Short mmCIF file of C-alpha atoms in Angstrom, two decimals:
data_model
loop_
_atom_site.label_atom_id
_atom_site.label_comp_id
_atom_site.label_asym_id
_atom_site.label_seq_id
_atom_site.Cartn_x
_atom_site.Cartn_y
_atom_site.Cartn_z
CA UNK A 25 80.66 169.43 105.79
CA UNK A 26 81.51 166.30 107.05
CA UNK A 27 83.76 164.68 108.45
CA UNK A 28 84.51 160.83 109.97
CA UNK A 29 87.77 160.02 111.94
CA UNK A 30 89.59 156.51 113.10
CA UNK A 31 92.20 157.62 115.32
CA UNK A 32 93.76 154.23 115.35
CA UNK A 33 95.96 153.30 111.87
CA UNK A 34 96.44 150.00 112.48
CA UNK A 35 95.76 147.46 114.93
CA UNK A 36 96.06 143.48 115.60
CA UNK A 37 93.86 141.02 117.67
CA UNK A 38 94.75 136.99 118.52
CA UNK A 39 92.25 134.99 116.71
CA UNK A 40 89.29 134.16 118.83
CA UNK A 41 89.65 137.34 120.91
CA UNK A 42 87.27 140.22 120.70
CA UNK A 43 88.51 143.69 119.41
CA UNK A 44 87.28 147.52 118.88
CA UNK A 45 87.31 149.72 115.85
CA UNK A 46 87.18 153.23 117.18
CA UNK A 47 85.09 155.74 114.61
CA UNK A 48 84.15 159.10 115.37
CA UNK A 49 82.37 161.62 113.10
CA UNK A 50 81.20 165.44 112.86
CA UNK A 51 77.96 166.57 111.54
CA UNK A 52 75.04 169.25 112.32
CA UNK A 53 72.52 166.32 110.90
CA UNK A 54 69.88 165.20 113.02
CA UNK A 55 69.36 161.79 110.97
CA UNK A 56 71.99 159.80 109.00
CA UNK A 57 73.48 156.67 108.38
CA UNK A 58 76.30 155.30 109.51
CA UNK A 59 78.46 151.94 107.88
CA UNK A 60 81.62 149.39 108.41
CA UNK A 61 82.82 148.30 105.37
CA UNK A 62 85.70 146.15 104.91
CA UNK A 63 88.03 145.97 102.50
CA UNK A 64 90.18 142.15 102.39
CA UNK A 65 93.50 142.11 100.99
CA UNK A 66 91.59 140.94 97.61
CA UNK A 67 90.76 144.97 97.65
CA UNK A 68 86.86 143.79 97.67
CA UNK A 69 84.80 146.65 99.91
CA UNK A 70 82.54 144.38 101.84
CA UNK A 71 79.61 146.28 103.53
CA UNK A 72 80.09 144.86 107.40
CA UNK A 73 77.04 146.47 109.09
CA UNK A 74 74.57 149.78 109.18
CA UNK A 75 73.12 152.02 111.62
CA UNK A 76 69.85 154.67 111.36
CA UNK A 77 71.08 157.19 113.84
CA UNK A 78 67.10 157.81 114.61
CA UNK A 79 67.48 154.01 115.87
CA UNK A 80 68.87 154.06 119.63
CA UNK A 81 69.45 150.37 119.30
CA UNK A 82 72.58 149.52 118.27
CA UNK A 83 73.55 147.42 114.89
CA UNK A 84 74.77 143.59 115.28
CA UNK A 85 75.35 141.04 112.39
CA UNK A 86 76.85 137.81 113.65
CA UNK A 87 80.02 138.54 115.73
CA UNK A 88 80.14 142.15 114.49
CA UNK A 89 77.79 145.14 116.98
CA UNK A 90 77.82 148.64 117.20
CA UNK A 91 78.10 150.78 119.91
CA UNK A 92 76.62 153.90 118.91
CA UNK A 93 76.42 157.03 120.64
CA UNK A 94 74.94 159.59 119.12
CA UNK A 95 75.11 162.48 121.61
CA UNK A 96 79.34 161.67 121.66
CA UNK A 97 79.19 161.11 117.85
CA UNK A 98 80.87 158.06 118.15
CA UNK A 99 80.55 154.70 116.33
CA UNK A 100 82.49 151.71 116.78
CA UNK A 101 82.87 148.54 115.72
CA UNK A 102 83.17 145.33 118.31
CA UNK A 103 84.45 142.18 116.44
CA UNK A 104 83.70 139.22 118.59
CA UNK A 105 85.57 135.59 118.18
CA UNK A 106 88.19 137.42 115.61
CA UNK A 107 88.71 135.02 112.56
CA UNK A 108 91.69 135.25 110.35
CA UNK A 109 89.58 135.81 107.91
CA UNK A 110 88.56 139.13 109.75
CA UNK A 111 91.89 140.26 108.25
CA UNK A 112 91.52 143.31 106.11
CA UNK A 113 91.70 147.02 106.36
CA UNK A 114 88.00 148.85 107.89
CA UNK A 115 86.71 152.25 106.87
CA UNK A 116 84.09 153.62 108.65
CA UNK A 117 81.34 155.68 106.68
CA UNK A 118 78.81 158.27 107.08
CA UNK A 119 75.74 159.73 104.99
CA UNK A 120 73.13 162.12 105.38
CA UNK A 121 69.51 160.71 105.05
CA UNK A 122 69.24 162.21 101.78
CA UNK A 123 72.77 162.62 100.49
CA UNK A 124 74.18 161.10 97.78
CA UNK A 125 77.32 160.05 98.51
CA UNK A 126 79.35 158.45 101.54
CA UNK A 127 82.14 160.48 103.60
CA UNK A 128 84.63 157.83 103.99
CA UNK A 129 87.15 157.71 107.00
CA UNK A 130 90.96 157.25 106.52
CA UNK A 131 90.51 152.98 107.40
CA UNK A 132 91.90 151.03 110.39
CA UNK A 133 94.51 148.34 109.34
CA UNK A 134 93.07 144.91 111.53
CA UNK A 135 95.65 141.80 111.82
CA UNK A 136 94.21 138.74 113.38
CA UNK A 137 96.96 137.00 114.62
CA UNK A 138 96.79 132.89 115.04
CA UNK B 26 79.32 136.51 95.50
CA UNK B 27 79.03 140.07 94.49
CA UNK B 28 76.03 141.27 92.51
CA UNK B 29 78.53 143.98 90.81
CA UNK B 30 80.87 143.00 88.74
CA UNK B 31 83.10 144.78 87.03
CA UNK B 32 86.13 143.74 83.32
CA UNK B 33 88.56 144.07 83.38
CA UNK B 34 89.82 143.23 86.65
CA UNK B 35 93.93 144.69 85.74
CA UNK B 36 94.22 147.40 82.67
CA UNK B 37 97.43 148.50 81.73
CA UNK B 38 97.30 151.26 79.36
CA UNK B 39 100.45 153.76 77.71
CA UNK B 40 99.29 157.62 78.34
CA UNK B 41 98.16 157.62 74.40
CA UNK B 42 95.86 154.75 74.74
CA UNK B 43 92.33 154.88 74.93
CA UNK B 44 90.26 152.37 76.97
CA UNK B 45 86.88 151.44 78.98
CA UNK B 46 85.86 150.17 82.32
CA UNK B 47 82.87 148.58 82.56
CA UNK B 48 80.45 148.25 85.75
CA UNK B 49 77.25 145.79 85.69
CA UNK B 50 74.78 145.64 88.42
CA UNK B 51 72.01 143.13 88.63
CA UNK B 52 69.94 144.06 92.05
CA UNK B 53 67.91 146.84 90.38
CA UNK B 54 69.31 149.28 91.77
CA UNK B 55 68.63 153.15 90.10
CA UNK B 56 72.03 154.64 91.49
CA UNK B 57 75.84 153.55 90.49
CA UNK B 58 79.17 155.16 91.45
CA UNK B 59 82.58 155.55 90.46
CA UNK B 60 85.05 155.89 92.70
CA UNK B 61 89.03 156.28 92.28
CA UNK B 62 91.13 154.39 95.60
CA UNK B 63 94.81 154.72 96.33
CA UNK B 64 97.03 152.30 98.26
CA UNK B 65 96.40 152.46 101.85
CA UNK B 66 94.14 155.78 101.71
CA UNK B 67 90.04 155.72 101.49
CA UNK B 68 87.83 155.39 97.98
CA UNK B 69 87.57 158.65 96.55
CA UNK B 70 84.18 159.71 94.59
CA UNK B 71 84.44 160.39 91.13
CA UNK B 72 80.59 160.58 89.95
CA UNK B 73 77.59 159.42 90.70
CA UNK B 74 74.64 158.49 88.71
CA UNK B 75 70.79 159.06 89.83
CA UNK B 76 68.55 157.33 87.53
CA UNK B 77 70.76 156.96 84.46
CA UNK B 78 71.65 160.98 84.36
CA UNK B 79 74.77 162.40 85.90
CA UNK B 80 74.39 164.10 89.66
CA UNK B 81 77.53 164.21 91.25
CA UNK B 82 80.68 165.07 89.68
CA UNK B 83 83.25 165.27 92.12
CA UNK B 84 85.36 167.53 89.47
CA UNK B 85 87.35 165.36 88.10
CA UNK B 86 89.59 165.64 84.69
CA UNK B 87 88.27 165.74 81.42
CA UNK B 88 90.10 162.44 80.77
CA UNK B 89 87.92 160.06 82.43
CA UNK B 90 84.31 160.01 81.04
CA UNK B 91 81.93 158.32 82.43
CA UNK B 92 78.90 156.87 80.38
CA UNK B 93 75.74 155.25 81.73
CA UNK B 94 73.80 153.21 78.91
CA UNK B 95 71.25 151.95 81.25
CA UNK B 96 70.58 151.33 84.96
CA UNK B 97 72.16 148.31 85.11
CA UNK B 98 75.15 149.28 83.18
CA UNK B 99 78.06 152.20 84.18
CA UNK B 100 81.32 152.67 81.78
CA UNK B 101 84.09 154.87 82.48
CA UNK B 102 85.61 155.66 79.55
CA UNK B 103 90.16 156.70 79.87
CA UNK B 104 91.77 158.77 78.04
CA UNK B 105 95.25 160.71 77.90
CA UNK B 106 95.90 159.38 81.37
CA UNK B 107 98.84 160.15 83.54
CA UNK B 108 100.87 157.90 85.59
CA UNK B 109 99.75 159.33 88.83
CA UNK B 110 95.91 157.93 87.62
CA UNK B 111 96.93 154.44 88.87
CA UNK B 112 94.82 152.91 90.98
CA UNK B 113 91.83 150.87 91.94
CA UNK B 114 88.74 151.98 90.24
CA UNK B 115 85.59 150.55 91.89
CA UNK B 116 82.49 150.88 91.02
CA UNK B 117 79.22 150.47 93.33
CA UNK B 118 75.27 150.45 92.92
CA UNK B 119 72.61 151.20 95.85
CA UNK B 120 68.88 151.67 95.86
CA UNK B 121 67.44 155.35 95.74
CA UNK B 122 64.87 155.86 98.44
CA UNK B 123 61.97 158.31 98.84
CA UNK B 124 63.24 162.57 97.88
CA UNK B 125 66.43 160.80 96.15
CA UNK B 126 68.53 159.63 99.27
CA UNK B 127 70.19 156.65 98.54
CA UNK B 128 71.28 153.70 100.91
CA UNK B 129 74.48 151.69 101.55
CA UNK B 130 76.36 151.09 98.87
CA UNK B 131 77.13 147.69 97.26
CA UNK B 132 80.66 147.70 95.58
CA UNK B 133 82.43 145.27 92.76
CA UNK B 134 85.48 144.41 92.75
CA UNK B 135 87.28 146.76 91.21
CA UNK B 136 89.75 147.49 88.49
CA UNK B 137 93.48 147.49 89.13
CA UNK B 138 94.61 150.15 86.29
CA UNK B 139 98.45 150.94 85.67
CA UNK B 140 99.47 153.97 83.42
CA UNK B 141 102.90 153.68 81.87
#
């Protein structure tokens, strides 16, 4: 089975500074996907970005990128130029090329601070 | 603007009542989720449909029942809830890919449902 961890509850960030979401996950699976979703305070899940672990290139969208490391199972999120509206709580998810459903983690609480 | 929406947005229901939830995706899209989240804690998987027909059921009580009329539609039908069933109840869509994987996961906005 498997299993996805953020270590870090909560955390805050100034607005305009840059910040990291810490993920980690367990699996035997070679290939899999791996997401940031956030969820605002209006409780809408908001997919942030993807990753194909068979891609060694990591993920960006905007101010958002990945650092991915595959071998250390690890998968975090950089925010770049935070925005109060980065606000909101983060899970991090994982699924298996041909699974059917997403192994959530337990969500990191982000504040950006003006 | 999401492409899933979801009515009502609140339900407040007595643990006698009977009552839907309703789901409606419009990215054609052959798989569509329920999931049950608490305050504070992750979405938790209820079921999951794979072209219209029931593949995941994540065990969950008799009293919710979810229906699936077509692919763009998903109901999840309450009944004899219990207070502790409060929660959000979000519902998602994503495309199904070659051998039946499935990709990321497009979510509405949820349901805010109080028992009393």
């Amino acid at each position: 089975a498997q299993t996805v961890t953020q270590s870090q509850p909560e955390m805050s960030v100034q607005e305009a500074e840059t910040v990291t979401l810490s993920c980690t996950y367990d699996t035997s699976e070679s290939n899999y996907y791996l997401f940031w979703y956030k969820q605002p305070p209006s409780r809408q899940m908001i997919l942030v970005i993807r990753q194909e672990a068979y891609k060694q290139q990591n993920a960006t969208e905007n101010r958002f990128s990945v650092n991915f490391q595959k071998a250390a199972k690890s998968f975090s999120l950089k925010i770049s130029d935070s925005q109060l509206g980065d606000t909101a709580m983060y899970f991090c998810a994982f699924m298996r090329i041909y699974g059917q459903n997403f192994v959530f983690g337990p969500g990191t609480r982000l504040s950006v601070l003006p | 603007d999401t492409e899933v929406t979801q009515t009502p947005k609140h339900l407040v229901m007595g643990m006698t009542n009977k009552k839907s939830l309703k789901c409606e995706q419009h990215m054609g899209h052959r798989a569509m989720y329920w999931y049950k989240q608490k305050a504070k804690k992750p979405p938790e998987l209820m079921f999951v449909y794979s072209y219209e027909k029931l593949s995941i059921n994540e065990s969950v009580p008799s009293r919710f029942s979810p229906e699936c009329p077509n692919s763009s539609l998903l109901n999840l039908h309450l009944h004899a809830l219990q207070p502790e069933d409060s929660a959000l109840y979000l519902c998602a869509s994503s495309q199904m890919g070659l051998a039946g994987g499935l990709y990321e996961q497009f979510f509405g906005p949820g349901t805010r449902l109080t028992v009393l």
